[in-house]
PDB file of C-alpha atoms and ligand atoms in Angstrom:
ATOM      1  CA  MET A  78      -0.104  -0.066   0.039  1.00 69.00           C
ATOM      2  CA  ALA A  79       2.562   2.510   1.019  1.00 81.00           C
ATOM      3  CA  PHE A  80       4.524   1.894  -2.226  1.00 90.00           C
ATOM      4  CA  ILE A  81       1.747   2.954  -4.482  1.00 95.00           C
ATOM      5  CA  HIS A  82       2.379   6.598  -3.877  1.00 97.00           C
ATOM      6  CA  PRO A  83       5.996   6.602  -4.532  1.00 97.00           C
ATOM      7  CA  MET A  84       5.514   4.498  -7.849  1.00 97.00           C
ATOM      8  CA  VAL A  85       3.016   7.021  -9.192  1.00 98.00           C
ATOM      9  CA  ILE A  86       5.184  10.003  -8.183  1.00 98.00           C
ATOM     10  CA  LEU A  87       8.217   8.189  -9.913  1.00 98.00           C
ATOM     11  CA  LEU A  88       6.093   7.938 -13.013  1.00 98.00           C
ATOM     12  CA  ALA A  89       5.189  11.580 -12.884  1.00 98.00           C
ATOM     13  CA  ILE A  90       8.891  12.729 -12.278  1.00 98.00           C
ATOM     14  CA  LEU A  91      10.080  10.729 -15.275  1.00 98.00           C
ATOM     15  CA  SER A  92       7.256  12.226 -17.419  1.00 98.00           C
ATOM     16  CA  GLY A  93       8.309  15.724 -16.016  1.00 98.00           C
ATOM     17  CA  VAL A  94      11.988  15.212 -16.830  1.00 98.00           C
ATOM     18  CA  TYR A  95      11.085  14.072 -20.391  1.00 98.00           C
ATOM     19  CA  THR A  96       8.888  17.191 -20.753  1.00 98.00           C
ATOM     20  CA  GLY A  97      11.659  19.360 -19.552  1.00 98.00           C
ATOM     21  CA  PHE A  98      14.130  17.657 -21.934  1.00 98.00           C
ATOM     22  CA  LEU A  99      11.823  18.360 -24.934  1.00 98.00           C
ATOM     23  CA  GLY A 100      11.346  22.086 -23.612  1.00 98.00           C
ATOM     24  CA  TRP A 101      15.023  22.528 -23.770  1.00 97.00           C
ATOM     25  CA  LYS A 102      14.931  22.057 -27.618  1.00 97.00           C
ATOM     26  CA  ARG A 103      12.672  25.071 -27.700  1.00 96.00           C
ATOM     27  CA  PHE A 104      15.032  26.942 -25.459  1.00 96.00           C
ATOM     28  CA  ARG A 105      17.839  26.525 -27.645  1.00 95.00           C
ATOM     29  CA  PHE A 106      15.922  27.606 -30.830  1.00 94.00           C
ATOM     30  CA  ARG A 107      14.420  30.581 -29.046  1.00 91.00           C
ATOM     31  CA  ARG A 108      18.074  31.567 -28.411  1.00 89.00           C
ATOM     32  CA  GLY A 109      19.367  30.953 -31.959  1.00 92.00           C
ATOM     33  CA  ARG A 110      20.472  27.530 -31.746  1.00 94.00           C
ATOM     34  CA  GLY A 111      18.818  24.414 -33.592  1.00 92.00           C
ATOM     35  CA  THR A 112      15.759  24.497 -35.650  1.00 93.00           C
ATOM     36  CA  ALA A 113      12.202  25.146 -34.762  1.00 92.00           C
ATOM     37  CA  SER A 114      11.176  21.777 -35.922  1.00 93.00           C
ATOM     38  CA  GLU A 115      13.432  20.045 -33.384  1.00 95.00           C
ATOM     39  CA  PHE A 116      10.843  21.169 -30.771  1.00 96.00           C
ATOM     40  CA  PRO A 117       7.831  18.684 -30.932  1.00 97.00           C
ATOM     41  CA  TRP A 118       5.392  21.450 -29.627  1.00 96.00           C
ATOM     42  CA  GLN A 119       2.322  19.009 -29.240  1.00 97.00           C
ATOM     43  CA  LYS A 120       4.336  16.248 -27.765  1.00 98.00           C
ATOM     44  CA  HIS A 121       5.778  18.686 -25.261  1.00 98.00           C
ATOM     45  CA  ILE A 122       2.285  19.675 -24.056  1.00 98.00           C
ATOM     46  CA  GLN A 123       0.933  16.014 -24.095  1.00 98.00           C
ATOM     47  CA  TRP A 124       3.900  14.898 -21.744  1.00 98.00           C
ATOM     48  CA  GLY A 125       3.490  18.032 -19.728  1.00 98.00           C
ATOM     49  CA  LYS A 126      -0.298  17.281 -19.111  1.00 98.00           C
ATOM     50  CA  ARG A 127       0.549  13.752 -18.389  1.00 98.00           C
ATOM     51  CA  PHE A 128       3.231  14.760 -15.965  1.00 98.00           C
ATOM     52  CA  TYR A 129       0.825  17.223 -14.149  1.00 98.00           C
ATOM     53  CA  ILE A 130      -2.057  14.774 -13.970  1.00 98.00           C
ATOM     54  CA  LEU A 131       0.231  12.006 -12.537  1.00 98.00           C
ATOM     55  CA  LEU A 132       1.622  14.624  -9.837  1.00 98.00           C
ATOM     56  CA  TRP A 133      -1.892  15.254  -8.488  1.00 98.00           C
ATOM     57  CA  ILE A 134      -3.029  11.621  -8.751  1.00 98.00           C
ATOM     58  CA  GLY A 135       0.233  10.681  -6.918  1.00 98.00           C
ATOM     59  CA  SER A 136      -0.276  13.323  -4.260  1.00 98.00           C
ATOM     60  CA  PHE A 137      -3.823  12.321  -3.513  1.00 97.00           C
ATOM     61  CA  ILE A 138      -2.589   8.748  -3.126  1.00 97.00           C
ATOM     62  CA  GLY A 139      -0.293   9.925  -0.616  1.00 96.00           C
ATOM     63  CA  PHE A 140      -2.798  11.840   1.400  1.00 95.00           C
ATOM     64  CA  GLY A 141      -5.256   8.864   0.978  1.00 95.00           C
ATOM     65  CA  ALA A 142      -2.695   6.251   2.146  1.00 93.00           C
ATOM     66  CA  LEU A 143      -1.958   8.259   5.270  1.00 91.00           C
ATOM     67  CA  PHE A 144      -5.587   8.641   5.784  1.00 93.00           C
ATOM     68  CA  TYR A 145      -6.140   5.001   5.623  1.00 92.00           C
ATOM     69  CA  LEU A 146      -3.002   4.046   7.803  1.00 89.00           C
ATOM     70  CA  LYS A 147      -3.387   6.748  10.608  1.00 89.00           C
ATOM     71  CA  GLY A 148      -6.927   8.201  10.100  1.00 93.00           C
ATOM     72  CA  GLU A 149      -5.494  11.616   9.435  1.00 93.00           C
ATOM     73  CA  ILE A 150      -3.437  13.558   7.099  1.00 91.00           C
ATOM     74  CA  PHE A 151      -0.594  16.213   7.109  1.00 93.00           C
ATOM     75  CA  THR A 152       1.343  14.184   9.713  1.00 89.00           C
ATOM     76  CA  SER A 153       4.229  13.711   7.593  1.00 89.00           C
ATOM     77  CA  GLY A 154       5.491  17.191   8.601  1.00 90.00           C
ATOM     78  CA  LEU A 155       7.987  18.723   6.004  1.00 95.00           C
ATOM     79  CA  HIS A 156       6.703  16.072   3.297  1.00 96.00           C
ATOM     80  CA  ALA A 157       3.297  17.468   3.455  1.00 96.00           C
ATOM     81  CA  TYR A 158       4.310  20.983   3.372  1.00 97.00           C
ATOM     82  CA  LEU A 159       6.745  20.788   0.571  1.00 98.00           C
ATOM     83  CA  ALA A 160       4.007  18.663  -1.304  1.00 98.00           C
ATOM     84  CA  VAL A 161       1.744  21.831  -1.171  1.00 98.00           C
ATOM     85  CA  LEU A 162       4.642  24.096  -2.430  1.00 98.00           C
ATOM     86  CA  ILE A 163       5.502  21.798  -5.252  1.00 98.00           C
ATOM     87  CA  LEU A 164       1.996  21.393  -6.393  1.00 98.00           C
ATOM     88  CA  LEU A 165       1.524  25.259  -6.213  1.00 98.00           C
ATOM     89  CA  LEU A 166       4.763  25.887  -8.118  1.00 98.00           C
ATOM     90  CA  PHE A 167       4.009  23.322 -10.960  1.00 98.00           C
ATOM     91  CA  SER A 168       0.531  24.778 -11.110  1.00 98.00           C
ATOM     92  CA  ILE A 169       1.768  28.175 -11.802  1.00 98.00           C
ATOM     93  CA  GLY A 170       4.463  26.866 -14.304  1.00 98.00           C
ATOM     94  CA  VAL A 171       1.814  24.697 -16.157  1.00 98.00           C
ATOM     95  CA  ALA A 172      -0.683  27.614 -16.167  1.00 98.00           C
ATOM     96  CA  LEU A 173       2.148  29.456 -17.999  1.00 98.00           C
ATOM     97  CA  GLY A 174       2.624  26.500 -20.344  1.00 98.00           C
ATOM     98  CA  GLY A 175      -1.258  26.852 -21.098  1.00 97.00           C
ATOM     99  CA  LYS A 176      -0.709  30.446 -22.030  1.00 96.00           C
ATOM    100  CA  LEU A 177       2.277  29.773 -24.145  1.00 97.00           C
ATOM    101  CA  SER A 178       0.484  27.159 -25.987  1.00 96.00           C
ATOM    102  CA  LYS A 179      -2.028  29.599 -27.498  1.00 94.00           C
ATOM    103  CA  GLY A 180       1.060  30.741 -29.432  1.00 87.00           C
ATOM    104  CA  LYS A 181       1.177  34.190 -27.871  1.00 83.00           C
ATOM    105  CA  GLY A 182       3.994  33.765 -25.670  1.00 86.00           C
ATOM    106  CA  THR A 183       6.749  36.293 -25.364  1.00 91.00           C
ATOM    107  CA  ASN A 184      10.274  35.433 -24.588  1.00 92.00           C
ATOM    108  CA  ARG A 185       9.904  36.553 -21.093  1.00 94.00           C
ATOM    109  CA  LEU A 186       6.751  34.325 -20.505  1.00 96.00           C
ATOM    110  CA  ALA A 187       8.664  31.418 -22.095  1.00 96.00           C
ATOM    111  CA  LEU A 188      11.424  32.093 -19.568  1.00 97.00           C
ATOM    112  CA  SER A 189       9.477  32.299 -16.631  1.00 98.00           C
ATOM    113  CA  HIS A 190       7.811  28.990 -17.621  1.00 98.00           C
ATOM    114  CA  LEU A 191      11.283  27.403 -17.712  1.00 98.00           C
ATOM    115  CA  ILE A 192      12.636  29.069 -14.457  1.00 98.00           C
ATOM    116  CA  ILE A 193       9.508  27.952 -12.310  1.00 98.00           C
ATOM    117  CA  ASN A 194       9.236  24.377 -13.764  1.00 98.00           C
ATOM    118  CA  TYR A 195      13.105  23.588 -13.828  1.00 98.00           C
ATOM    119  CA  SER A 196      13.633  25.072 -10.285  1.00 98.00           C
ATOM    120  CA  THR A 197      10.805  23.204  -8.827  1.00 98.00           C
ATOM    121  CA  PHE A 198      12.699  19.945  -9.493  1.00 98.00           C
ATOM    122  CA  PHE A 199      15.097  21.032  -6.817  1.00 98.00           C
ATOM    123  CA  PHE A 200      12.149  20.718  -4.225  1.00 98.00           C
ATOM    124  CA  VAL A 201      11.166  17.383  -5.853  1.00 98.00           C
ATOM    125  CA  LEU A 202      14.825  16.067  -5.198  1.00 98.00           C
ATOM    126  CA  ILE A 203      14.340  16.980  -1.498  1.00 98.00           C
ATOM    127  CA  GLN A 204      10.780  15.371  -1.468  1.00 98.00           C
ATOM    128  CA  VAL A 205      12.268  12.174  -2.797  1.00 98.00           C
ATOM    129  CA  ILE A 206      14.698  12.075  -0.071  1.00 97.00           C
ATOM    130  CA  LEU A 207      12.343  12.913   2.632  1.00 97.00           C
ATOM    131  CA  GLY A 208       9.984  10.293   1.071  1.00 96.00           C
ATOM    132  CA  VAL A 209      12.687   7.588   1.144  1.00 95.00           C
ATOM    133  CA  VAL A 210      13.434   8.420   4.812  1.00 94.00           C
ATOM    134  CA  PHE A 211       9.599   8.479   5.756  1.00 91.00           C
ATOM    135  CA  LEU A 212       9.093   5.201   4.149  1.00 90.00           C
ATOM    136  CA  THR A 213      12.356   3.666   5.714  1.00 91.00           C
ATOM    137  CA  PHE A 214      11.842   4.806   9.251  1.00 88.00           C
ATOM    138  CA  PHE A 215       8.371   5.952  10.132  1.00 78.00           C
ATOM    139  CA  LEU A 216       5.930   3.406   8.220  1.00 72.00           C
TER     140      LEU A 216
HETATM  141  C1  HEM B 361       0.856  21.067 -19.521  1.00 96.91           C
HETATM  142  C2  HEM B 361       2.085  21.530 -19.108  1.00 96.91           C
HETATM  143  C3  HEM B 361       2.916  22.194 -20.168  1.00 96.91           C
HETATM  144  C4  HEM B 361       2.484  23.008 -21.355  1.00 96.91           C
HETATM  145  C5  HEM B 361       1.157  23.276 -21.864  1.00 96.91           C
HETATM  146  C6  HEM B 361       3.683  23.648 -21.932  1.00 96.91           C
HETATM  147  C7  HEM B 361       3.639  24.331 -22.946  1.00 96.91           C
HETATM  148  C8  HEM B 361       4.809  25.026 -23.683  1.00 96.91           C
HETATM  149  C9  HEM B 361       4.846  25.683 -24.849  1.00 96.91           C
HETATM  150  C10 HEM B 361       3.788  25.754 -25.671  1.00 96.91           C
HETATM  151  C11 HEM B 361       6.078  26.025 -25.053  1.00 96.91           C
HETATM  152  C12 HEM B 361       6.718  26.922 -26.125  1.00 96.91           C
HETATM  153  C13 HEM B 361       6.696  28.335 -25.784  1.00 96.91           C
HETATM  154  C14 HEM B 361       7.178  29.255 -26.964  1.00 96.91           C
HETATM  155  O1  HEM B 361       8.335  29.078 -27.401  1.00 96.91           O
HETATM  156  O2  HEM B 361       6.261  30.106 -27.230  1.00 96.91           O
HETATM  157  C15 HEM B 361       6.970  25.559 -23.976  1.00 96.91           C
HETATM  158  C16 HEM B 361       8.398  25.913 -23.763  1.00 96.91           C
HETATM  159  C17 HEM B 361       9.100  25.307 -22.853  1.00 96.91           C
HETATM  160  N1  HEM B 361       8.583  24.496 -21.712  1.00 96.91           N
HETATM  161 FE1  HEM B 361       6.775  23.970 -21.486  1.00 96.91          FE
HETATM  162  N2  HEM B 361       4.740  23.347 -21.010  1.00 96.91           N
HETATM  163  C18 HEM B 361       4.459  22.427 -20.173  1.00 96.91           C
HETATM  164  C19 HEM B 361       5.121  21.899 -19.104  1.00 96.91           C
HETATM  165  C20 HEM B 361       6.531  21.891 -19.046  1.00 96.91           C
HETATM  166  C21 HEM B 361       7.249  21.469 -17.889  1.00 96.91           C
HETATM  167  C22 HEM B 361       6.818  20.603 -16.861  1.00 96.91           C
HETATM  168  C23 HEM B 361       8.647  21.679 -18.119  1.00 96.91           C
HETATM  169  C24 HEM B 361       9.815  21.490 -17.251  1.00 96.91           C
HETATM  170  C25 HEM B 361      10.126  20.440 -16.662  1.00 96.91           C
HETATM  171  C26 HEM B 361       8.610  22.735 -19.383  1.00 96.91           C
HETATM  172  C27 HEM B 361       9.856  23.322 -19.924  1.00 96.91           C
HETATM  173  C28 HEM B 361       9.862  23.966 -20.909  1.00 96.91           C
HETATM  174  C29 HEM B 361      10.940  24.602 -21.571  1.00 96.91           C
HETATM  175  C30 HEM B 361      12.249  24.612 -20.907  1.00 96.91           C
HETATM  176  C31 HEM B 361      10.507  25.610 -22.488  1.00 96.91           C
HETATM  177  C32 HEM B 361      11.437  26.455 -23.462  1.00 96.91           C
HETATM  178  C33 HEM B 361      11.361  27.879 -22.814  1.00 96.91           C
HETATM  179  C34 HEM B 361      12.175  28.984 -23.537  1.00 96.91           C
HETATM  180  O3  HEM B 361      12.300  28.913 -24.672  1.00 96.91           O
HETATM  181  O4  HEM B 361      12.801  29.827 -23.050  1.00 96.91           O
HETATM  182  N3  HEM B 361       7.461  22.783 -19.836  1.00 96.91           N
HETATM  183  N4  HEM B 361       6.187  24.890 -23.082  1.00 96.91           N
HETATM  184  C1  HEM B 362       7.091  15.345  -5.849  1.00 96.91           C
HETATM  185  C2  HEM B 362       7.168  14.330  -5.043  1.00 96.91           C
HETATM  186  C3  HEM B 362       6.200  14.048  -3.999  1.00 96.91           C
HETATM  187  C4  HEM B 362       5.120  14.549  -3.661  1.00 96.91           C
HETATM  188  C5  HEM B 362       4.368  15.833  -4.189  1.00 96.91           C
HETATM  189  C6  HEM B 362       4.607  13.957  -2.412  1.00 96.91           C
HETATM  190  C7  HEM B 362       3.450  14.159  -1.588  1.00 96.91           C
HETATM  191  C8  HEM B 362       2.956  13.494  -0.642  1.00 96.91           C
HETATM  192  C9  HEM B 362       1.817  13.927   0.262  1.00 96.91           C
HETATM  193  C10 HEM B 362       0.776  14.947  -0.196  1.00 96.91           C
HETATM  194  C11 HEM B 362       1.573  13.024   1.065  1.00 96.91           C
HETATM  195  C12 HEM B 362       0.585  12.935   2.277  1.00 96.91           C
HETATM  196  C13 HEM B 362       1.254  13.720   3.378  1.00 96.91           C
HETATM  197  C14 HEM B 362       0.493  14.079   4.683  1.00 96.91           C
HETATM  198  O1  HEM B 362      -0.675  14.117   4.559  1.00 96.91           O
HETATM  199  O2  HEM B 362       1.326  14.073   5.737  1.00 96.91           O
HETATM  200  C15 HEM B 362       2.703  12.122   1.057  1.00 96.91           C
HETATM  201  C16 HEM B 362       2.964  10.892   1.762  1.00 96.91           C
HETATM  202  C17 HEM B 362       3.989   9.986   1.712  1.00 96.91           C
HETATM  203  N1  HEM B 362       5.066  10.020   0.804  1.00 96.91           N
HETATM  204 FE1  HEM B 362       5.217  11.401  -0.677  1.00 96.91          FE
HETATM  205  N2  HEM B 362       5.326  12.876  -2.175  1.00 96.91           N
HETATM  206  C18 HEM B 362       6.408  12.924  -3.252  1.00 96.91           C
HETATM  207  C19 HEM B 362       7.456  11.968  -3.153  1.00 96.91           C
HETATM  208  C20 HEM B 362       7.631  10.875  -2.458  1.00 96.91           C
HETATM  209  C21 HEM B 362       8.660   9.726  -2.791  1.00 96.91           C
HETATM  210  C22 HEM B 362       9.722   9.818  -3.660  1.00 96.91           C
HETATM  211  C23 HEM B 362       8.484   8.963  -1.657  1.00 96.91           C
HETATM  212  C24 HEM B 362       9.216   7.629  -1.364  1.00 96.91           C
HETATM  213  C25 HEM B 362      10.344   7.113  -1.986  1.00 96.91           C
HETATM  214  C26 HEM B 362       7.473   9.305  -0.887  1.00 96.91           C
HETATM  215  C27 HEM B 362       6.959   8.674   0.408  1.00 96.91           C
HETATM  216  C28 HEM B 362       5.786   8.911   1.024  1.00 96.91           C
HETATM  217  C29 HEM B 362       5.150   8.156   2.159  1.00 96.91           C
HETATM  218  C30 HEM B 362       5.891   6.877   2.473  1.00 96.91           C
HETATM  219  C31 HEM B 362       4.078   8.631   2.550  1.00 96.91           C
HETATM  220  C32 HEM B 362       3.225   8.193   3.513  1.00 96.91           C
HETATM  221  C33 HEM B 362       1.903   7.772   2.994  1.00 96.91           C
HETATM  222  C34 HEM B 362       2.056   6.685   1.887  1.00 96.91           C
HETATM  223  O3  HEM B 362       2.827   5.709   2.138  1.00 96.91           O
HETATM  224  O4  HEM B 362       1.646   6.789   0.773  1.00 96.91           O
HETATM  225  N3  HEM B 362       6.857  10.522  -1.369  1.00 96.91           N
HETATM  226  N4  HEM B 362       3.593  12.366  -0.098  1.00 96.91           N
END
């Protein structure tokens, strides 16, 4: 039971990293390197959506599992607070992606999309470490 949440989150992270890898091709083109056709526009959006949906499903499974095991949620301390921060930041990053996908994005908007999404992976890294500690010592 306790492993379902980490597995869904792992799938989300893999999809997110792949989305970021595709996005990098656009970053290069926008700054004069590579060609526009190297960036698979629709594929980036598709994987971005997949990533975002899996992230939410994974998080709800985390809450659900704790509720099932302990009868309450938000008992994991930093892991729970960081989850809220991560969900908030990616929601902003993805919302900017939605704006960009209408084709009216400026360089600055694209850059904000990049910075928010890429830097949130730093918190994801901490979250993974906390998750492993949690799984090993507290459950
Ligand atoms: C549903 C979610 C997402 C949507 C709809 C989306 C949409 C887009 C679109 C349409 C562009 C091209 C913008 C343009 O050049 O006008 C773009 C660029 C980019 N995206 Fe996303 N994206 C999403 C998620 C993500 C995620 C999760 C990451 C990182 C992990 C990411 C990283 C990037 C990067 C690095 C660029 C290039 C930015 C630049 O040129 O400065 N995107 N995105
Ligand atoms: C982006 C990454 C992650 C997010 C957003 C996230 C989110 C959450 C949330 C919201 C909860 C419920 C917390 C509470 O109510 O106190 C939770 C619980 C938990 N998380 Fe995570 N988590 C992430 C990564 C991980 C990873 C990588 C692991 C393990 C390797 C992990 C292990 C756990 C464990 C063991 C619980 C207790 C409930 C359960 O077993 O499902 N988490 N997580």
